[in-house]
Short mmCIF file of C-alpha atoms in Angstrom, two decimals:
data_model
loop_
_atom_site.label_atom_id
_atom_site.label_comp_id
_atom_site.label_asym_id
_atom_site.label_seq_id
_atom_site.Cartn_x
_atom_site.Cartn_y
_atom_site.Cartn_z
CA UNK A 11 -30.03 53.97 -27.38
CA UNK A 12 -30.67 52.25 -23.54
CA UNK A 13 -31.92 49.37 -25.18
CA UNK A 14 -28.76 49.22 -27.23
CA UNK A 15 -26.77 49.25 -24.81
CA UNK A 16 -28.52 46.69 -21.77
CA UNK A 17 -27.85 44.88 -25.80
CA UNK A 18 -24.36 45.53 -25.62
CA UNK A 19 -23.78 44.51 -22.40
CA UNK A 20 -25.34 41.34 -22.23
CA UNK A 21 -23.33 40.50 -25.35
CA UNK A 22 -20.26 40.91 -23.46
CA UNK A 23 -21.28 39.42 -20.43
CA UNK A 24 -22.56 36.53 -22.33
CA UNK A 25 -19.32 34.02 -22.75
CA UNK A 26 -18.34 35.46 -18.80
CA UNK A 27 -21.80 33.43 -17.67
CA UNK A 28 -20.99 30.88 -20.18
CA UNK A 29 -17.29 30.18 -18.49
CA UNK A 30 -19.29 30.27 -14.94
CA UNK A 31 -21.37 27.44 -15.60
CA UNK A 32 -18.37 25.61 -16.26
CA UNK A 33 -15.64 25.70 -13.46
CA UNK A 34 -15.37 22.84 -11.97
CA UNK A 35 -16.89 21.59 -8.68
CA UNK A 36 -13.63 20.74 -6.72
CA UNK A 37 -13.10 16.96 -4.74
CA UNK A 38 -13.53 17.32 -0.89
CA UNK A 39 -12.40 14.29 -0.35
CA UNK A 40 -10.72 11.05 -1.61
CA UNK A 41 -11.24 9.09 -3.89
CA UNK A 42 -10.52 6.38 -1.65
CA UNK A 43 -11.27 2.93 -1.36
CA UNK A 44 -12.76 0.15 0.90
CA UNK A 45 -13.16 -3.02 1.02
CA UNK A 46 -17.25 -4.69 0.43
CA UNK A 47 -17.26 -8.15 2.91
CA UNK A 48 -16.55 -10.77 0.58
CA UNK A 49 -13.48 -9.02 -1.09
CA UNK A 50 -14.89 -9.67 -4.45
CA UNK A 51 -14.70 -5.89 -5.81
CA UNK A 52 -14.36 -2.11 -4.63
CA UNK A 53 -16.35 0.37 -3.03
CA UNK A 54 -14.67 3.06 -4.17
CA UNK A 55 -16.17 6.53 -2.04
CA UNK A 56 -15.74 10.37 -2.24
CA UNK A 57 -17.79 13.75 -1.67
CA UNK A 58 -18.27 16.73 -3.53
CA UNK A 59 -17.72 20.30 -2.96
CA UNK A 60 -20.61 20.70 -4.32
CA UNK A 61 -23.44 18.15 -6.14
CA UNK A 62 -22.45 17.09 -9.50
CA UNK A 63 -22.52 14.53 -12.17
CA UNK A 64 -20.02 12.18 -10.95
CA UNK A 65 -19.18 8.90 -13.54
CA UNK A 66 -16.47 6.29 -13.36
CA UNK A 67 -14.79 4.21 -14.82
CA UNK A 68 -12.24 1.33 -15.24
CA UNK A 69 -10.71 -1.47 -16.37
CA UNK A 70 -6.66 -3.16 -16.39
CA UNK A 71 -5.88 -1.06 -18.65
CA UNK A 72 -5.12 2.81 -18.45
CA UNK A 73 -7.60 3.31 -20.99
CA UNK A 74 -10.06 2.04 -18.27
CA UNK A 75 -12.19 0.34 -21.08
CA UNK A 76 -13.63 -2.67 -18.85
CA UNK A 77 -16.42 -0.72 -17.13
CA UNK A 78 -18.55 2.59 -16.58
CA UNK A 79 -20.96 3.87 -14.45
CA UNK A 80 -23.07 6.91 -13.62
CA UNK A 81 -22.46 7.68 -9.85
CA UNK A 82 -25.35 10.45 -8.16
CA UNK A 83 -25.14 11.96 -4.62
CA UNK A 84 -26.00 10.91 -1.70
CA UNK A 85 -26.16 12.98 2.04
CA UNK A 86 -24.29 15.46 1.98
CA UNK A 87 -22.69 14.95 -1.63
CA UNK A 88 -21.45 11.84 -1.57
CA UNK A 89 -20.44 9.55 -4.21
CA UNK A 90 -19.95 5.34 -3.44
CA UNK A 91 -20.10 3.18 -5.74
CA UNK A 92 -18.52 -0.47 -5.60
CA UNK A 93 -17.30 -2.09 -8.80
CA UNK A 94 -18.17 -6.06 -8.53
CA UNK A 95 -17.42 -9.80 -10.47
CA UNK A 96 -13.28 -8.31 -10.15
CA UNK A 97 -10.62 -10.81 -11.82
CA UNK A 98 -8.87 -12.14 -8.18
CA UNK A 99 -5.12 -11.03 -7.50
CA UNK A 100 -5.36 -7.99 -10.71
CA UNK A 101 -4.44 -4.45 -10.77
CA UNK A 102 -7.34 -2.67 -12.08
CA UNK A 103 -7.60 1.59 -12.92
CA UNK A 104 -10.01 3.49 -11.77
CA UNK A 105 -10.68 7.27 -13.04
CA UNK A 106 -13.18 9.46 -10.92
CA UNK A 107 -14.91 12.38 -13.34
CA UNK A 108 -16.13 15.28 -11.64
CA UNK A 109 -17.68 18.51 -12.90
CA UNK A 110 -14.90 19.25 -15.69
CA UNK A 111 -11.84 17.64 -13.40
CA UNK A 112 -11.14 14.06 -12.35
CA UNK A 113 -8.85 12.08 -10.92
CA UNK A 114 -7.59 9.03 -10.74
CA UNK A 115 -6.43 5.87 -8.37
CA UNK A 116 -5.34 1.96 -8.66
CA UNK A 117 -6.14 -0.95 -6.36
CA UNK A 118 -4.77 -5.09 -6.71
CA UNK A 119 -7.62 -7.51 -6.08
CA UNK A 120 -7.31 -10.30 -3.85
CA UNK A 121 -5.66 -13.39 -5.02
CA UNK A 122 -6.84 -16.52 -4.70
CA UNK A 123 -7.22 -18.44 -1.27
CA UNK A 124 -5.15 -21.55 -3.32
CA UNK A 125 -2.45 -19.51 -4.61
CA UNK A 126 1.39 -20.54 -2.91
CA UNK A 127 2.16 -16.19 -3.23
CA UNK A 128 2.55 -14.72 -0.56
CA UNK A 129 -0.36 -12.35 1.36
CA UNK A 130 1.27 -8.70 2.39
CA UNK A 131 -1.18 -6.46 4.32
CA UNK A 132 -0.18 -2.97 6.41
CA UNK A 133 -1.11 -1.47 9.32
CA UNK A 134 -0.96 1.43 11.54
CA UNK A 135 -3.60 3.70 13.65
CA UNK A 136 -4.18 6.51 15.41
CA UNK A 137 -3.98 9.74 13.27
CA UNK A 138 -5.11 12.06 15.58
CA UNK A 139 -2.88 14.61 15.91
CA UNK A 140 -2.01 15.81 13.34
CA UNK A 141 -2.23 15.55 9.54
CA UNK A 142 0.93 15.77 8.41
CA UNK A 143 3.14 13.84 10.86
CA UNK A 144 0.21 11.13 8.28
CA UNK A 145 1.01 12.65 5.73
CA UNK A 146 5.11 12.12 6.03
CA UNK A 147 3.15 8.48 7.22
CA UNK A 148 1.86 7.37 4.29
CA UNK A 149 4.48 8.69 2.23
CA UNK A 150 6.80 6.11 3.75
CA UNK A 151 3.46 3.44 2.67
CA UNK A 152 4.12 4.42 -0.42
CA UNK A 153 8.07 4.09 -0.54
CA UNK A 154 7.14 0.58 0.61
CA UNK A 155 4.67 0.17 -2.15
CA UNK A 156 7.21 1.59 -4.70
CA UNK A 157 9.68 -1.32 -3.57
CA UNK A 158 7.72 -4.04 -3.40
CA UNK A 159 4.17 -4.00 -5.07
CA UNK A 160 2.75 -6.65 -3.34
CA UNK A 161 2.22 -4.67 -0.73
CA UNK A 162 -0.95 -2.71 -2.69
CA UNK A 163 -3.52 -4.46 -1.37
CA UNK A 164 -5.56 -3.02 2.23
CA UNK A 165 -4.93 -1.59 5.54
CA UNK A 166 -6.12 -2.21 9.05
CA UNK A 167 -5.98 0.83 10.91
CA UNK A 168 -6.47 0.75 14.29
CA UNK A 169 -8.72 3.82 15.24
CA UNK A 170 -8.65 7.45 16.86
CA UNK A 171 -8.47 9.15 13.66
CA UNK A 172 -9.30 12.20 14.27
CA UNK A 173 -9.92 14.20 18.05
CA UNK A 174 -12.34 14.08 20.83
CA UNK A 175 -15.14 13.37 17.76
CA UNK A 176 -14.86 16.76 15.82
CA UNK A 177 -16.40 15.94 12.35
CA UNK A 178 -14.29 18.51 11.41
CA UNK A 179 -11.46 16.14 11.72
CA UNK A 180 -12.31 13.84 9.47
CA UNK A 181 -11.59 16.59 6.98
CA UNK A 182 -8.63 18.36 8.40
CA UNK A 183 -6.53 15.38 9.47
CA UNK A 184 -7.91 12.30 7.33
CA UNK A 185 -8.57 14.05 3.92
CA UNK A 186 -7.40 17.16 3.96
CA UNK A 187 -6.81 18.11 -0.16
CA UNK A 188 -3.55 20.05 1.00
CA UNK A 189 -2.18 17.40 1.49
CA UNK A 190 -0.87 15.04 -1.24
CA UNK A 191 0.40 11.09 -0.34
CA UNK A 192 -2.17 11.09 1.81
CA UNK A 193 -4.45 11.38 -1.20
CA UNK A 194 -2.89 9.20 -3.02
CA UNK A 195 -2.19 6.26 -0.19
CA UNK A 196 -5.68 6.47 -0.21
CA UNK A 197 -6.55 5.99 -4.22
CA UNK A 198 -4.85 3.21 -4.26
CA UNK A 199 -5.63 1.93 -0.58
CA UNK A 200 -8.74 0.00 1.26
CA UNK A 201 -8.37 0.72 4.25
CA UNK A 202 -10.61 -1.91 6.94
CA UNK A 203 -10.41 0.84 10.02
CA UNK A 204 -12.17 0.14 13.12
CA UNK A 205 -13.41 2.43 16.19
CA UNK A 206 -11.50 4.98 18.51
CA UNK A 207 -12.07 5.69 21.97
CA UNK A 208 -11.72 9.51 19.94
CA UNK A 209 -14.03 8.48 17.68
CA UNK A 210 -17.59 9.63 16.81
CA UNK A 211 -19.86 6.24 15.29
CA UNK A 212 -22.14 8.46 14.05
CA UNK A 213 -19.08 9.92 11.35
CA UNK A 214 -17.32 7.31 11.14
CA UNK A 215 -20.36 5.26 9.57
CA UNK A 216 -21.04 8.32 7.85
CA UNK A 217 -17.39 8.56 5.84
CA UNK A 218 -16.33 5.04 5.22
CA UNK A 219 -19.56 2.68 5.17
CA UNK A 220 -17.76 -0.96 5.23
CA UNK A 221 -20.43 -3.69 5.90
CA UNK A 222 -21.01 -2.94 9.91
CA UNK A 223 -23.71 -5.34 11.14
CA UNK A 224 -24.51 -3.04 14.50
CA UNK A 225 -22.96 0.24 16.01
CA UNK A 226 -19.05 0.16 14.72
CA UNK A 227 -18.70 -3.93 14.41
CA UNK A 228 -18.13 -5.76 10.79
CA UNK A 229 -15.89 -8.34 9.30
CA UNK A 230 -14.49 -9.29 6.04
CA UNK A 231 -12.43 -12.11 3.63
CA UNK A 232 -8.91 -11.08 1.73
CA UNK A 233 -8.11 -14.15 0.46
CA UNK A 234 -6.80 -16.65 3.43
CA UNK A 235 -7.28 -13.93 5.54
CA UNK A 236 -10.45 -12.93 8.17
CA UNK A 237 -10.44 -10.31 9.77
CA UNK A 238 -13.27 -9.68 12.43
CA UNK A 239 -12.92 -5.65 13.30
CA UNK A 240 -14.46 -4.76 16.94
CA UNK A 241 -15.45 -1.71 18.24
CA UNK A 242 -14.49 -1.50 21.88
CA UNK A 243 -16.29 1.30 22.28
CA UNK A 244 -18.86 -1.20 22.90
CA UNK A 245 -19.97 -3.47 25.66
CA UNK A 246 -17.82 -6.11 24.62
CA UNK A 247 -19.63 -9.34 26.43
CA UNK A 248 -22.69 -9.13 24.50
CA UNK A 249 -23.63 -8.70 20.81
CA UNK A 250 -21.06 -8.12 19.17
CA UNK A 251 -19.53 -11.14 21.89
CA UNK A 252 -22.06 -13.51 20.12
CA UNK A 253 -21.84 -12.39 16.19
CA UNK A 254 -18.00 -12.19 17.01
CA UNK A 255 -18.57 -16.06 18.58
CA UNK A 256 -20.61 -17.67 15.68
CA UNK A 257 -17.92 -16.33 13.08
CA UNK A 258 -15.11 -17.72 14.70
CA UNK A 259 -16.97 -21.14 15.38
CA UNK A 260 -17.78 -21.28 10.93
CA UNK A 261 -15.03 -20.47 9.99
CA UNK A 262 -12.96 -21.97 7.19
CA UNK A 263 -10.37 -19.65 6.61
CA UNK A 264 -6.79 -20.60 8.64
CA UNK A 265 -5.79 -16.94 8.90
CA UNK A 266 -8.33 -15.26 11.43
CA UNK A 267 -7.07 -11.84 12.50
CA UNK A 268 -8.82 -9.56 14.78
CA UNK A 269 -8.44 -5.53 15.17
CA UNK A 270 -9.44 -3.01 18.15
CA UNK A 271 -9.03 -0.16 19.46
CA UNK A 272 -8.23 -0.91 23.01
CA UNK A 273 -6.72 -4.39 22.64
CA UNK A 274 -6.71 -6.77 25.31
CA UNK A 275 -2.84 -6.75 26.48
CA UNK A 276 -0.43 -3.55 24.66
CA UNK A 277 1.65 -1.01 25.07
CA UNK A 278 -0.52 0.37 28.43
CA UNK A 279 -2.66 -1.06 31.16
CA UNK A 280 -5.33 -2.98 28.57
CA UNK A 281 -8.15 -3.94 28.12
CA UNK A 282 -9.65 -5.79 31.31
CA UNK A 283 -13.25 -6.34 29.92
CA UNK A 284 -11.39 -7.32 26.26
CA UNK A 285 -8.95 -10.08 28.14
CA UNK A 286 -12.84 -11.85 29.98
CA UNK A 287 -14.83 -11.82 26.62
CA UNK A 288 -12.88 -11.83 23.46
CA UNK A 289 -8.96 -13.59 24.21
CA UNK A 290 -10.76 -16.59 25.11
CA UNK A 291 -12.18 -16.43 21.92
CA UNK A 292 -8.65 -16.03 20.43
CA UNK A 293 -7.55 -18.34 22.01
CA UNK A 294 -9.96 -21.73 21.41
CA UNK A 295 -10.83 -20.53 17.57
CA UNK A 296 -7.11 -20.19 16.37
CA UNK A 297 -6.73 -16.22 16.10
CA UNK A 298 -3.11 -15.40 15.07
CA UNK A 299 -2.77 -11.70 15.44
CA UNK A 300 -4.79 -9.16 17.05
CA UNK A 301 -4.04 -5.57 15.92
CA UNK A 302 -4.44 -2.89 18.84
CA UNK A 303 -3.89 0.98 19.39
CA UNK A 304 -4.77 3.41 21.47
CA UNK A 305 -1.33 3.60 23.17
CA UNK A 306 0.94 5.65 21.04
CA UNK A 307 4.17 3.36 20.17
CA UNK A 308 5.00 0.01 18.67
CA UNK A 309 5.05 -3.27 21.09
CA UNK A 310 4.26 -6.55 21.06
CA UNK A 311 3.32 -9.71 23.57
CA UNK A 312 2.44 -13.62 22.73
CA UNK A 313 0.23 -14.34 24.80
CA UNK A 314 -1.74 -18.23 24.96
CA UNK A 315 -0.07 -18.09 21.56
CA UNK A 316 -2.81 -15.65 20.54
CA UNK A 317 0.23 -12.00 19.01
CA UNK A 318 -0.96 -9.13 19.98
CA UNK A 319 0.59 -6.14 18.65
CA UNK A 320 0.20 -2.39 18.93
CA UNK A 321 0.56 -0.28 16.40
CA UNK A 322 -0.23 3.18 17.59
CA UNK A 323 1.75 6.35 16.52
CA UNK A 324 -0.42 7.31 12.02
CA UNK A 325 -0.23 10.85 13.17
CA UNK A 326 1.09 11.53 16.79
CA UNK A 327 4.30 11.31 16.63
CA UNK A 328 6.52 13.44 13.14
CA UNK A 329 8.42 9.86 12.82
CA UNK A 330 5.91 7.52 14.02
CA UNK A 331 5.63 3.85 12.70
CA UNK A 332 3.54 1.98 10.28
CA UNK A 333 3.46 -2.61 10.06
CA UNK A 334 4.49 -4.18 7.43
CA UNK A 335 2.72 -7.50 7.26
CA UNK A 336 3.18 -10.90 5.26
CA UNK A 337 1.66 -14.61 5.17
CA UNK A 338 4.30 -17.04 3.84
CA UNK A 339 3.29 -20.29 4.72
CA UNK A 340 2.13 -21.86 8.09
CA UNK A 341 3.87 -18.01 8.99
CA UNK A 342 2.32 -14.00 9.96
CA UNK A 343 5.76 -11.69 9.50
CA UNK A 344 5.05 -8.60 10.47
CA UNK A 345 7.68 -5.27 10.88
CA UNK A 346 7.32 -2.03 12.07
CA UNK A 347 9.35 0.97 10.08
CA UNK A 348 9.40 4.21 10.73
CA UNK A 349 8.65 6.58 7.77
CA UNK A 350 11.47 9.52 8.08
CA UNK A 351 14.36 7.26 9.64
CA UNK A 352 13.49 4.63 7.64
CA UNK A 353 14.57 2.70 11.24
CA UNK A 354 13.38 -1.40 12.05
CA UNK A 355 11.73 -0.95 15.56
CA UNK A 356 10.26 -4.31 15.60
CA UNK A 357 10.03 -7.78 13.62
CA UNK A 358 8.27 -10.92 14.84
CA UNK A 359 7.40 -14.11 13.63
CA UNK A 360 3.83 -16.37 14.79
CA UNK A 361 2.99 -19.37 13.07
CA UNK A 362 -0.17 -20.60 12.48
CA UNK A 363 -1.99 -21.11 15.89
CA UNK A 364 -2.94 -25.28 16.34
CA UNK A 365 -6.02 -24.02 17.49
CA UNK A 366 -7.02 -23.21 13.68
CA UNK A 367 -6.97 -26.75 12.94
CA UNK A 368 -6.43 -28.52 9.84
CA UNK A 369 -10.21 -28.63 8.92
CA UNK A 370 -9.36 -24.51 8.88
CA UNK A 371 -7.42 -24.30 5.10
CA UNK A 372 -10.34 -24.48 2.74
CA UNK A 373 -12.65 -21.90 1.32
CA UNK A 374 -15.47 -20.46 2.77
CA UNK A 375 -19.13 -21.73 1.95
#
């Protein structure tokens, strides 16, 4: 009799156990996007609540017919895969498959350098204070992309992702799954950011595996633009400066952009070390624009034919601001806007510096 009861109990439990085995393992972060160093592909990253069998499919159609890959976890249940050999100036769709769930996204690949079309991108900084404020900012950027799909290119982020270097801030502020606009934007737009004074370098490198050289600095190319992302929390007078000068000296892209948190010239007192070590290189080698954050406001000023833009209200105010940048011919136009009111805070234009030189208008070798 006891054996019969046990047998019946096991039979009753089998469907329940089967359902438990089929439960989804939830996404914790992402998917989110990162540009490789030469921007000829796209790196897709995500994190699961626990290890799961994941795969990725992509294509220029919504059937994702051009490629697929199994992706294995590393570290803290993290995943990344670089999709390579993509067509230039094309829109791709992708899906990340987890355990009984999936998430979708899309991206635009970098256009060819010799195109006559304008090159557009987004800039913002300083999330650090509020996930809700950041979500409102993301909502505004999504509206810009819906109005003009050519802004679905990349976003430069000027640092201070989190507050006081606290690890939990990444989940609470940057990857909070309760905020749909934030998750949607990260699945559509590669974010290329720098280290801020409130960030933690180890966690920045953990969640944002950029093509770092040392510490928190790196560079990447995008069509006719090259961007150097500096770490203003490290020395600007030693190896980092030498690396930057070597890159600027050998650059053949016409548009040279710098991004670092504490700018040489900003809305506040500015960074004296950057004025001594970075600004002279920017002047000498034809850097057009330097984007920075730290000060929670918008400001711009031109110094020695270099335009400095301070953008630091990504999450620090309820109605902060983001910047729309457009390179058209030999001019870049930057428009600062508030996401809720739509107010235009400023519009500024800058011509290509003469020191960029005609020889700079050829592709990188």
